[in-house]
Amino acid sequence: MPKVGMESMRRQQLIDATIDVVAEVGLKGATINLIAKRAGMSSGIISHYFGSKQALIEASVRYLLSQLKIEYSPDNPYDRLMKIVDLNFSGIQKADSSTKTWLSFWGQSMHDPNLYRLQEINKRRLVSNLRYSFKQLLDPKTAHDAAEVTAALIDGFWLRCALSRANQEKFSLAKGYCKKYINSVLEQPTVI
Amino acid sequence: MPKVGMESMRRQQLIDATIDVVAEVGLKGATINLIAKRAGMSSGIISHYFGSKQALIEASVRYLLSQLKIEYSPDNPYDRLMKIVDLNFSGIQKADSSTKTWLSFWGQSMHDPNLYRLQEINKRRLVSNLRYSFKQLLDPKTAHDAAEVTAALIDGFWLRCALSRANQEKFSLAKGYCKKYINSVLEQPTVI
Amino acid sequence: MPKVGMESMRRQQLIDATIDVVAEVGLKGATINLIAKRAGMSSGIISHYFGSKQALIEASVRYLLSQLKIEYSPDNPYDRLMKIVDLNFSGIQKADSSTKTWLSFWGQSMHDPNLYRLQEINKRRLVSNLRYSFKQLLDPKTAHDAAEVTAALIDGFWLRCALSRANQEKFSLAKGYCKKYINSVLEQPTVI
Amino acid sequence: MPKVGMESMRRQQLIDATIDVVAEVGLKGATINLIAKRAGMSSGIISHYFGSKQALIEASVRYLLSQLKIEYSPDNPYDRLMKIVDLNFSGIQKADSSTKTWLSFWGQSMHDPNLYRLQEINKRRLVSNLRYSFKQLLDPKTAHDAAEVTAALIDGFWLRCALSRANQEKFSLAKGYCKKYINSVLEQPTVI
DNA sequence: TATGAATGAGCCTTCATTCAT
DNA sequence: TATGAATGAAGGCTCATTCAT
């Protein structure tokens, strides 16, 4: 009599193990045996549950993406913008593994249609979320530009922090710069 | 008697082939045989000239880095800032392969000390160049912050463009956004 | 559920295959594929059970050594001496492969610390066993010398037989010469 | 105008280099590049002069053999026996490289017809030389046996010394044991 | 004659996948 | 369902040999 939910538990454990292992030894070094051992299971289980290593990788990316999807609560537009910034950097803060893992996945996504699609979704969602809020505060053109720039700023700081094995302080600074930019855009007299 | 300069020619051909192949099939798919075949040489040549695949990879990164090192001519500070932006995006425009290859290298650099060091140098150089020029136009604190933000902006747009297989137009837009940000910083009344 | 003892069986089969293959084509010609095929297994199995080809080679040497370690039964000193001689030549007679394989290993042991150590143990054990028995029959100095000479005699005949692809008859002759030497030493009036 | 004897000089230098390199790194580690570099020449020269690496190895063995062929001067039989012993151990003493190299060659000779033949010649010559001298001092049967045993003794001590990275003292002791054995055979009342 | 750059076959090793249990 | 032993294709690297100079 299999325990209910046993399967989804195992799947999640394997995804967690994948993220950890990729963070530690890179995508190249993350072998099936290593991941399975980390999850405390046998190597065969991965084929069993995911069909292939590739599918496990993709499931892991999907999971990381879902972590960023947490619904922005229906605050006012300004608070939402701040929350978007917070959320994008807090994922990093919570688990350092995520950062390194993300970077590894990005490097691979250029040559993997499935990963590529997932990254695209992520990229578009960020700018789309920003644009939605900016548009409630600025004229359309300015809002559009502000969203583009803010998204680049978030990703740029994120990338530079990730590549630096940055400490908490740097992340806080980065967050500050992003918010400061948003403030500066909003404070300027809107040109119609 | 070997032709003078033959060696450096071959080395460069192999580096070019590496960048192309990594762009096409990723770091993982870039086998020695593939790279050698692309360069029109035999697989053994890589050991002969670089000692190992790893060394070829590193040489390729070093080459990409050197492409960004082109001396900024001694213009006035403002023109230098514009040139920095141009240079950082033109490298991408010239050869689409570079973009994808960079991304692959970044993904790996978290787990490769040599690559990591090279990326660090690159990252620091950008912000340092920006800071140098900003300091001639703004008070120290503002200059420092402007440099940090501009660097993140360049990298962020760069990353988003790279991940998008972006076309020329997007690169131009990105360049425009970066320059616009710099202008906005310089136009604001400097707070001492 | 794997069969109990399966692993040790496989390991022994691989060791046997190694000894055979080295005997046939030499240490240099003994590739992993050849050994695995001889054992009726896949090439990957060697890494699986031994970690590396080198480790398999060493395990094979250790096995050959262990074949010489069969306890000399607690007979009287003279019978023990005779048994030592018999044992050292019977190993050869039983399996012709052992002889050639030994020689291959010896050739390599000069440049392989692990093999060297194993050979040292083997060499010392022979002379030590001989000395122990001789000392019960002769004065210390004579016993010591007799052990040294007998050991050299055994190894010398062994080597010459091995290099000759010698037949059974030659081995018997060699055994006879060794025993005759021992007898001659023991028959001489012991000088105290 | 090529210098007379240039070729034979080069050949000898390559043979010397081969013996040195094999002694240092073993037969397996002795690559053509290493040998050529040691001789101060280019790697291509080996094919040029010897046709192949294999041929160079064989030439080196032939050279080592020739070093043992130095004519025994026409002394009396007893002095000749002593000289045979001296010669067989002095080769070792002169150059430690020879010992290790010999051993490497022996290990390979089981699987190389040419090397095998050379070793056979060597082996037969030793026992034949010994028999020739013993026969002038003992009855045929005793002389035959004494020659066999002495040859085994020489090779046995030689092997054990070689495997031990033995020092000069051990070689002297071995020489002493061999001579002592010869004396003991000759002193015994000859049984017709 | 002599060089050493270039070749490419062959080696050991790794590792995703399979499958009998 | 879950295991992990076994497979074998593919990778990087070594190195004897070749050949244009």
PDB file of N, CA and C in Angstrom, chain D residues 107-189:
ATOM      1  N   GLY D 107      60.711  -8.021 -19.164  1.00  0.00           N
ATOM      2  CA  GLY D 107      59.257  -8.073 -19.031  1.00  0.00           C
ATOM      3  C   GLY D 107      58.548  -8.040 -20.376  1.00  0.00           C
ATOM      4  N   GLN D 108      59.145  -7.326 -21.292  1.00  0.00           N
ATOM      5  CA  GLN D 108      58.542  -7.189 -22.602  1.00  0.00           C
ATOM      6  C   GLN D 108      58.882  -8.360 -23.527  1.00  0.00           C
ATOM      7  N   SER D 109      59.991  -9.005 -23.252  1.00  0.00           N
ATOM      8  CA  SER D 109      60.522  -9.982 -24.216  1.00  0.00           C
ATOM      9  C   SER D 109      59.609 -11.189 -24.416  1.00  0.00           C
ATOM     10  N   MET D 110      58.748 -11.428 -23.435  1.00  0.00           N
ATOM     11  CA  MET D 110      57.826 -12.559 -23.591  1.00  0.00           C
ATOM     12  C   MET D 110      56.885 -12.350 -24.773  1.00  0.00           C
ATOM     13  N   HIS D 111      56.728 -11.103 -25.152  1.00  0.00           N
ATOM     14  CA  HIS D 111      55.700 -10.801 -26.159  1.00  0.00           C
ATOM     15  C   HIS D 111      56.275 -10.095 -27.373  1.00  0.00           C
ATOM     16  N   ASP D 112      57.585 -10.255 -27.509  1.00  0.00           N
ATOM     17  CA  ASP D 112      58.257  -9.619 -28.638  1.00  0.00           C
ATOM     18  C   ASP D 112      59.313 -10.602 -29.163  1.00  0.00           C
ATOM     19  N   PRO D 113      59.005 -11.214 -30.296  1.00  0.00           N
ATOM     20  CA  PRO D 113      59.897 -12.264 -30.823  1.00  0.00           C
ATOM     21  C   PRO D 113      61.351 -11.838 -30.929  1.00  0.00           C
ATOM     22  N   ASN D 114      61.577 -10.618 -31.381  1.00  0.00           N
ATOM     23  CA  ASN D 114      62.964 -10.178 -31.531  1.00  0.00           C
ATOM     24  C   ASN D 114      63.669 -10.063 -30.191  1.00  0.00           C
ATOM     25  N   LEU D 115      62.998  -9.432 -29.247  1.00  0.00           N
ATOM     26  CA  LEU D 115      63.591  -9.325 -27.918  1.00  0.00           C
ATOM     27  C   LEU D 115      63.783 -10.713 -27.322  1.00  0.00           C
ATOM     28  N   TYR D 116      62.814 -11.540 -27.523  1.00  0.00           N
ATOM     29  CA  TYR D 116      62.882 -12.892 -26.969  1.00  0.00           C
ATOM     30  C   TYR D 116      64.143 -13.618 -27.451  1.00  0.00           C
ATOM     31  N   ARG D 117      64.381 -13.513 -28.726  1.00  0.00           N
ATOM     32  CA  ARG D 117      65.549 -14.172 -29.314  1.00  0.00           C
ATOM     33  C   ARG D 117      66.842 -13.634 -28.702  1.00  0.00           C
ATOM     34  N   LEU D 118      66.891 -12.339 -28.521  1.00  0.00           N
ATOM     35  CA  LEU D 118      68.093 -11.747 -27.944  1.00  0.00           C
ATOM     36  C   LEU D 118      68.319 -12.229 -26.513  1.00  0.00           C
ATOM     37  N   GLN D 119      67.242 -12.293 -25.764  1.00  0.00           N
ATOM     38  CA  GLN D 119      67.376 -12.765 -24.386  1.00  0.00           C
ATOM     39  C   GLN D 119      67.822 -14.221 -24.363  1.00  0.00           C
ATOM     40  N   GLU D 120      67.304 -14.996 -25.272  1.00  0.00           N
ATOM     41  CA  GLU D 120      67.689 -16.400 -25.362  1.00  0.00           C
ATOM     42  C   GLU D 120      69.191 -16.534 -25.587  1.00  0.00           C
ATOM     43  N   ILE D 121      69.670 -15.763 -26.544  1.00  0.00           N
ATOM     44  CA  ILE D 121      71.108 -15.789 -26.841  1.00  0.00           C
ATOM     45  C   ILE D 121      71.900 -15.491 -25.588  1.00  0.00           C
ATOM     46  N   ASN D 122      71.497 -14.453 -24.891  1.00  0.00           N
ATOM     47  CA  ASN D 122      72.181 -14.041 -23.682  1.00  0.00           C
ATOM     48  C   ASN D 122      72.202 -15.156 -22.643  1.00  0.00           C
ATOM     49  N   LYS D 123      71.027 -15.736 -22.457  1.00  0.00           N
ATOM     50  CA  LYS D 123      70.888 -16.770 -21.452  1.00  0.00           C
ATOM     51  C   LYS D 123      71.771 -17.976 -21.779  1.00  0.00           C
ATOM     52  N   ARG D 124      71.758 -18.346 -23.036  1.00  0.00           N
ATOM     53  CA  ARG D 124      72.545 -19.514 -23.431  1.00  0.00           C
ATOM     54  C   ARG D 124      74.033 -19.248 -23.356  1.00  0.00           C
ATOM     55  N   ARG D 125      74.406 -18.039 -23.679  1.00  0.00           N
ATOM     56  CA  ARG D 125      75.827 -17.749 -23.675  1.00  0.00           C
ATOM     57  C   ARG D 125      76.411 -17.859 -22.277  1.00  0.00           C
ATOM     58  N   LEU D 126      75.658 -17.372 -21.294  1.00  0.00           N
ATOM     59  CA  LEU D 126      76.157 -17.429 -19.921  1.00  0.00           C
ATOM     60  C   LEU D 126      76.410 -18.870 -19.503  1.00  0.00           C
ATOM     61  N   VAL D 127      75.414 -19.712 -19.681  1.00  0.00           N
ATOM     62  CA  VAL D 127      75.577 -21.095 -19.230  1.00  0.00           C
ATOM     63  C   VAL D 127      76.626 -21.818 -20.077  1.00  0.00           C
ATOM     64  N   SER D 128      76.697 -21.455 -21.328  1.00  0.00           N
ATOM     65  CA  SER D 128      77.673 -22.095 -22.203  1.00  0.00           C
ATOM     66  C   SER D 128      79.101 -21.725 -21.803  1.00  0.00           C
ATOM     67  N   ASN D 129      79.294 -20.441 -21.491  1.00  0.00           N
ATOM     68  CA  ASN D 129      80.622 -20.013 -21.045  1.00  0.00           C
ATOM     69  C   ASN D 129      81.018 -20.702 -19.751  1.00  0.00           C
ATOM     70  N   LEU D 130      80.067 -20.780 -18.849  1.00  0.00           N
ATOM     71  CA  LEU D 130      80.356 -21.422 -17.565  1.00  0.00           C
ATOM     72  C   LEU D 130      80.696 -22.903 -17.771  1.00  0.00           C
ATOM     73  N   ARG D 131      79.901 -23.554 -18.585  1.00  0.00           N
ATOM     74  CA  ARG D 131      80.108 -24.992 -18.817  1.00  0.00           C
ATOM     75  C   ARG D 131      81.495 -25.253 -19.413  1.00  0.00           C
ATOM     76  N   TYR D 132      81.856 -24.400 -20.347  1.00  0.00           N
ATOM     77  CA  TYR D 132      83.146 -24.549 -21.020  1.00  0.00           C
ATOM     78  C   TYR D 132      84.291 -24.575 -20.011  1.00  0.00           C
ATOM     79  N   SER D 133      84.226 -23.647 -19.062  1.00  0.00           N
ATOM     80  CA  SER D 133      85.298 -23.587 -18.073  1.00  0.00           C
ATOM     81  C   SER D 133      85.197 -24.689 -17.033  1.00  0.00           C
ATOM     82  N   PHE D 134      83.967 -24.967 -16.596  1.00  0.00           N
ATOM     83  CA  PHE D 134      83.797 -26.031 -15.595  1.00  0.00           C
ATOM     84  C   PHE D 134      84.298 -27.369 -16.141  1.00  0.00           C
ATOM     85  N   LYS D 135      84.055 -27.593 -17.435  1.00  0.00           N
ATOM     86  CA  LYS D 135      84.429 -28.886 -18.014  1.00  0.00           C
ATOM     87  C   LYS D 135      85.932 -29.133 -18.010  1.00  0.00           C
ATOM     88  N   GLN D 136      86.683 -28.034 -17.889  1.00  0.00           N
ATOM     89  CA  GLN D 136      88.124 -28.216 -17.832  1.00  0.00           C
ATOM     90  C   GLN D 136      88.592 -28.569 -16.427  1.00  0.00           C
ATOM     91  N   LEU D 137      87.628 -28.492 -15.482  1.00  0.00           N
ATOM     92  CA  LEU D 137      88.001 -28.733 -14.087  1.00  0.00           C
ATOM     93  C   LEU D 137      87.227 -29.886 -13.446  1.00  0.00           C
ATOM     94  N   LEU D 138      86.104 -30.244 -14.045  1.00  0.00           N
ATOM     95  CA  LEU D 138      85.262 -31.279 -13.438  1.00  0.00           C
ATOM     96  C   LEU D 138      84.847 -32.301 -14.492  1.00  0.00           C
ATOM     97  N   ASP D 139      84.312 -33.391 -13.987  1.00  0.00           N
ATOM     98  CA  ASP D 139      83.794 -34.377 -14.945  1.00  0.00           C
ATOM     99  C   ASP D 139      82.574 -33.791 -15.642  1.00  0.00           C
ATOM    100  N   PRO D 140      82.218 -34.270 -16.826  1.00  0.00           N
ATOM    101  CA  PRO D 140      81.160 -33.663 -17.665  1.00  0.00           C
ATOM    102  C   PRO D 140      79.853 -33.446 -16.935  1.00  0.00           C
ATOM    103  N   LYS D 141      79.357 -34.468 -16.273  1.00  0.00           N
ATOM    104  CA  LYS D 141      78.060 -34.336 -15.614  1.00  0.00           C
ATOM    105  C   LYS D 141      78.091 -33.256 -14.517  1.00  0.00           C
ATOM    106  N   THR D 142      79.118 -33.357 -13.666  1.00  0.00           N
ATOM    107  CA  THR D 142      79.232 -32.356 -12.603  1.00  0.00           C
ATOM    108  C   THR D 142      79.404 -30.949 -13.183  1.00  0.00           C
ATOM    109  N   ALA D 143      80.195 -30.857 -14.233  1.00  0.00           N
ATOM    110  CA  ALA D 143      80.427 -29.552 -14.867  1.00  0.00           C
ATOM    111  C   ALA D 143      79.118 -28.993 -15.417  1.00  0.00           C
ATOM    112  N   HIS D 144      78.366 -29.842 -16.054  1.00  0.00           N
ATOM    113  CA  HIS D 144      77.076 -29.409 -16.621  1.00  0.00           C
ATOM    114  C   HIS D 144      76.161 -28.850 -15.542  1.00  0.00           C
ATOM    115  N   ASP D 145      76.040 -29.620 -14.459  1.00  0.00           N
ATOM    116  CA  ASP D 145      75.172 -29.174 -13.367  1.00  0.00           C
ATOM    117  C   ASP D 145      75.694 -27.892 -12.738  1.00  0.00           C
ATOM    118  N   ALA D 146      76.988 -27.850 -12.521  1.00  0.00           N
ATOM    119  CA  ALA D 146      77.569 -26.653 -11.894  1.00  0.00           C
ATOM    120  C   ALA D 146      77.292 -25.417 -12.742  1.00  0.00           C
ATOM    121  N   ALA D 147      77.378 -25.602 -14.040  1.00  0.00           N
ATOM    122  CA  ALA D 147      77.119 -24.460 -14.933  1.00  0.00           C
ATOM    123  C   ALA D 147      75.670 -24.002 -14.817  1.00  0.00           C
ATOM    124  N   GLU D 148      74.757 -24.949 -14.802  1.00  0.00           N
ATOM    125  CA  GLU D 148      73.331 -24.594 -14.683  1.00  0.00           C
ATOM    126  C   GLU D 148      73.065 -23.848 -13.381  1.00  0.00           C
ATOM    127  N   VAL D 149      73.611 -24.413 -12.308  1.00  0.00           N
ATOM    128  CA  VAL D 149      73.354 -23.806 -11.002  1.00  0.00           C
ATOM    129  C   VAL D 149      74.005 -22.421 -10.907  1.00  0.00           C
ATOM    130  N   THR D 150      75.209 -22.313 -11.371  1.00  0.00           N
ATOM    131  CA  THR D 150      75.892 -21.012 -11.298  1.00  0.00           C
ATOM    132  C   THR D 150      75.156 -19.952 -12.114  1.00  0.00           C
ATOM    133  N   ALA D 151      74.712 -20.362 -13.288  1.00  0.00           N
ATOM    134  CA  ALA D 151      73.972 -19.415 -14.118  1.00  0.00           C
ATOM    135  C   ALA D 151      72.715 -18.944 -13.399  1.00  0.00           C
ATOM    136  N   ALA D 152      71.995 -19.894 -12.801  1.00  0.00           N
ATOM    137  CA  ALA D 152      70.783 -19.523 -12.073  1.00  0.00           C
ATOM    138  C   ALA D 152      71.123 -18.607 -10.896  1.00  0.00           C
ATOM    139  N   LEU D 153      72.232 -18.915 -10.242  1.00  0.00           N
ATOM    140  CA  LEU D 153      72.655 -18.122  -9.090  1.00  0.00           C
ATOM    141  C   LEU D 153      72.943 -16.679  -9.507  1.00  0.00           C
ATOM    142  N   ILE D 154      73.687 -16.564 -10.590  1.00  0.00           N
ATOM    143  CA  ILE D 154      74.006 -15.211 -11.077  1.00  0.00           C
ATOM    144  C   ILE D 154      72.727 -14.451 -11.421  1.00  0.00           C
ATOM    145  N   ASP D 155      71.869 -15.073 -12.208  1.00  0.00           N
ATOM    146  CA  ASP D 155      70.628 -14.396 -12.600  1.00  0.00           C
ATOM    147  C   ASP D 155      69.731 -14.119 -11.405  1.00  0.00           C
ATOM    148  N   GLY D 156      69.682 -15.065 -10.492  1.00  0.00           N
ATOM    149  CA  GLY D 156      68.824 -14.898  -9.317  1.00  0.00           C
ATOM    150  C   GLY D 156      69.276 -13.728  -8.460  1.00  0.00           C
ATOM    151  N   PHE D 157      70.569 -13.682  -8.170  1.00  0.00           N
ATOM    152  CA  PHE D 157      71.072 -12.551  -7.378  1.00  0.00           C
ATOM    153  C   PHE D 157      70.886 -11.245  -8.142  1.00  0.00           C
ATOM    154  N   TRP D 158      71.142 -11.341  -9.412  1.00  0.00           N
ATOM    155  CA  TRP D 158      71.008 -10.157 -10.249  1.00  0.00           C
ATOM    156  C   TRP D 158      69.567  -9.620 -10.168  1.00  0.00           C
ATOM    157  N   LEU D 159      68.635 -10.533 -10.332  1.00  0.00           N
ATOM    158  CA  LEU D 159      67.224 -10.130 -10.291  1.00  0.00           C
ATOM    159  C   LEU D 159      66.850  -9.538  -8.942  1.00  0.00           C
ATOM    160  N   ARG D 160      67.240 -10.221  -7.885  1.00  0.00           N
ATOM    161  CA  ARG D 160      66.875  -9.742  -6.549  1.00  0.00           C
ATOM    162  C   ARG D 160      67.534  -8.399  -6.241  1.00  0.00           C
ATOM    163  N   CYS D 161      68.753  -8.223  -6.710  1.00  0.00           N
ATOM    164  CA  CYS D 161      69.407  -6.927  -6.513  1.00  0.00           C
ATOM    165  C   CYS D 161      68.702  -5.848  -7.329  1.00  0.00           C
ATOM    166  N   ALA D 162      68.380  -6.174  -8.558  1.00  0.00           N
ATOM    167  CA  ALA D 162      67.731  -5.195  -9.430  1.00  0.00           C
ATOM    168  C   ALA D 162      66.402  -4.757  -8.824  1.00  0.00           C
ATOM    169  N   LEU D 163      65.635  -5.706  -8.364  1.00  0.00           N
ATOM    170  CA  LEU D 163      64.317  -5.389  -7.800  1.00  0.00           C
ATOM    171  C   LEU D 163      64.418  -4.620  -6.489  1.00  0.00           C
ATOM    172  N   SER D 164      65.605  -4.677  -5.870  1.00  0.00           N
ATOM    173  CA  SER D 164      65.757  -4.012  -4.571  1.00  0.00           C
ATOM    174  C   SER D 164      66.362  -2.628  -4.665  1.00  0.00           C
ATOM    175  N   ARG D 165      66.630  -2.178  -5.867  1.00  0.00           N
ATOM    176  CA  ARG D 165      67.381  -0.926  -5.964  1.00  0.00           C
ATOM    177  C   ARG D 165      68.603  -1.045  -5.044  1.00  0.00           C
ATOM    178  N   ALA D 166      69.227  -2.204  -5.177  1.00  0.00           N
ATOM    179  CA  ALA D 166      70.284  -2.552  -4.230  1.00  0.00           C
ATOM    180  C   ALA D 166      71.484  -1.619  -4.347  1.00  0.00           C
ATOM    181  N   ASN D 167      72.170  -1.485  -3.255  1.00  0.00           N
ATOM    182  CA  ASN D 167      73.376  -0.672  -3.253  1.00  0.00           C
ATOM    183  C   ASN D 167      74.590  -1.515  -3.630  1.00  0.00           C
ATOM    184  N   GLN D 168      75.713  -0.852  -3.748  1.00  0.00           N
ATOM    185  CA  GLN D 168      76.958  -1.505  -4.146  1.00  0.00           C
ATOM    186  C   GLN D 168      77.288  -2.698  -3.245  1.00  0.00           C
ATOM    187  N   GLU D 169      77.074  -2.492  -1.964  1.00  0.00           N
ATOM    188  CA  GLU D 169      77.442  -3.527  -1.000  1.00  0.00           C
ATOM    189  C   GLU D 169      76.732  -4.847  -1.293  1.00  0.00           C
ATOM    190  N   LYS D 170      75.452  -4.735  -1.603  1.00  0.00           N
ATOM    191  CA  LYS D 170      74.695  -5.953  -1.883  1.00  0.00           C
ATOM    192  C   LYS D 170      75.235  -6.658  -3.121  1.00  0.00           C
ATOM    193  N   PHE D 171      75.643  -5.879  -4.094  1.00  0.00           N
ATOM    194  CA  PHE D 171      76.202  -6.485  -5.309  1.00  0.00           C
ATOM    195  C   PHE D 171      77.486  -7.236  -4.987  1.00  0.00           C
ATOM    196  N   SER D 172      78.304  -6.634  -4.123  1.00  0.00           N
ATOM    197  CA  SER D 172      79.548  -7.294  -3.728  1.00  0.00           C
ATOM    198  C   SER D 172      79.250  -8.597  -2.996  1.00  0.00           C
ATOM    199  N   LEU D 173      78.292  -8.531  -2.106  1.00  0.00           N
ATOM    200  CA  LEU D 173      77.907  -9.746  -1.383  1.00  0.00           C
ATOM    201  C   LEU D 173      77.452 -10.824  -2.366  1.00  0.00           C
ATOM    202  N   ALA D 174      76.618 -10.432  -3.323  1.00  0.00           N
ATOM    203  CA  ALA D 174      76.112 -11.392  -4.306  1.00  0.00           C
ATOM    204  C   ALA D 174      77.275 -12.022  -5.076  1.00  0.00           C
ATOM    205  N   LYS D 175      78.184 -11.163  -5.489  1.00  0.00           N
ATOM    206  CA  LYS D 175      79.351 -11.668  -6.207  1.00  0.00           C
ATOM    207  C   LYS D 175      80.084 -12.697  -5.342  1.00  0.00           C
ATOM    208  N   GLY D 176      80.238 -12.360  -4.065  1.00  0.00           N
ATOM    209  CA  GLY D 176      80.912 -13.264  -3.141  1.00  0.00           C
ATOM    210  C   GLY D 176      80.216 -14.611  -3.040  1.00  0.00           C
ATOM    211  N   TYR D 177      78.904 -14.573  -2.943  1.00  0.00           N
ATOM    212  CA  TYR D 177      78.146 -15.822  -2.829  1.00  0.00           C
ATOM    213  C   TYR D 177      78.349 -16.690  -4.070  1.00  0.00           C
ATOM    214  N   CYS D 178      78.344 -16.067  -5.212  1.00  0.00           N
ATOM    215  CA  CYS D 178      78.504 -16.830  -6.458  1.00  0.00           C
ATOM    216  C   CYS D 178      79.880 -17.493  -6.500  1.00  0.00           C
ATOM    217  N   LYS D 179      80.879 -16.694  -6.163  1.00  0.00           N
ATOM    218  CA  LYS D 179      82.245 -17.239  -6.203  1.00  0.00           C
ATOM    219  C   LYS D 179      82.412 -18.343  -5.161  1.00  0.00           C
ATOM    220  N   LYS D 180      81.807 -18.124  -4.018  1.00  0.00           N
ATOM    221  CA  LYS D 180      81.909 -19.123  -2.954  1.00  0.00           C
ATOM    222  C   LYS D 180      81.287 -20.433  -3.419  1.00  0.00           C
ATOM    223  N   TYR D 181      80.163 -20.312  -4.128  1.00  0.00           N
ATOM    224  CA  TYR D 181      79.523 -21.536  -4.626  1.00  0.00           C
ATOM    225  C   TYR D 181      80.438 -22.256  -5.606  1.00  0.00           C
ATOM    226  N   ILE D 182      81.031 -21.505  -6.511  1.00  0.00           N
ATOM    227  CA  ILE D 182      81.950 -22.110  -7.489  1.00  0.00           C
ATOM    228  C   ILE D 182      83.089 -22.818  -6.760  1.00  0.00           C
ATOM    229  N   ASN D 183      83.653 -22.133  -5.786  1.00  0.00           N
ATOM    230  CA  ASN D 183      84.742 -22.744  -5.022  1.00  0.00           C
ATOM    231  C   ASN D 183      84.295 -24.038  -4.367  1.00  0.00           C
ATOM    232  N   SER D 184      83.122 -24.003  -3.783  1.00  0.00           N
ATOM    233  CA  SER D 184      82.658 -25.200  -3.071  1.00  0.00           C
ATOM    234  C   SER D 184      82.477 -26.363  -4.026  1.00  0.00           C
ATOM    235  N   VAL D 185      82.032 -26.092  -5.234  1.00  0.00           N
ATOM    236  CA  VAL D 185      81.861 -27.160  -6.216  1.00  0.00           C
ATOM    237  C   VAL D 185      83.219 -27.746  -6.605  1.00  0.00           C
ATOM    238  N   LEU D 186      84.145 -26.808  -6.788  1.00  0.00           N
ATOM    239  CA  LEU D 186      85.464 -27.273  -7.257  1.00  0.00           C
ATOM    240  C   LEU D 186      86.228 -28.006  -6.166  1.00  0.00           C
ATOM    241  N   GLU D 187      85.981 -27.628  -4.903  1.00  0.00           N
ATOM    242  CA  GLU D 187      86.724 -28.250  -3.806  1.00  0.00           C
ATOM    243  C   GLU D 187      86.256 -29.656  -3.491  1.00  0.00           C
ATOM    244  N   GLN D 188      84.974 -29.885  -3.831  1.00  0.00           N
ATOM    245  CA  GLN D 188      84.462 -31.217  -3.518  1.00  0.00           C
ATOM    246  C   GLN D 188      85.181 -32.256  -4.367  1.00  0.00           C
ATOM    247  N   PRO D 189      85.431 -33.413  -3.743  1.00  0.00           N
ATOM    248  CA  PRO D 189      86.077 -34.479  -4.517  1.00  0.00           C
ATOM    249  C   PRO D 189      85.202 -34.828  -5.714  1.00  0.00           C
TER     250      PRO D 189
END
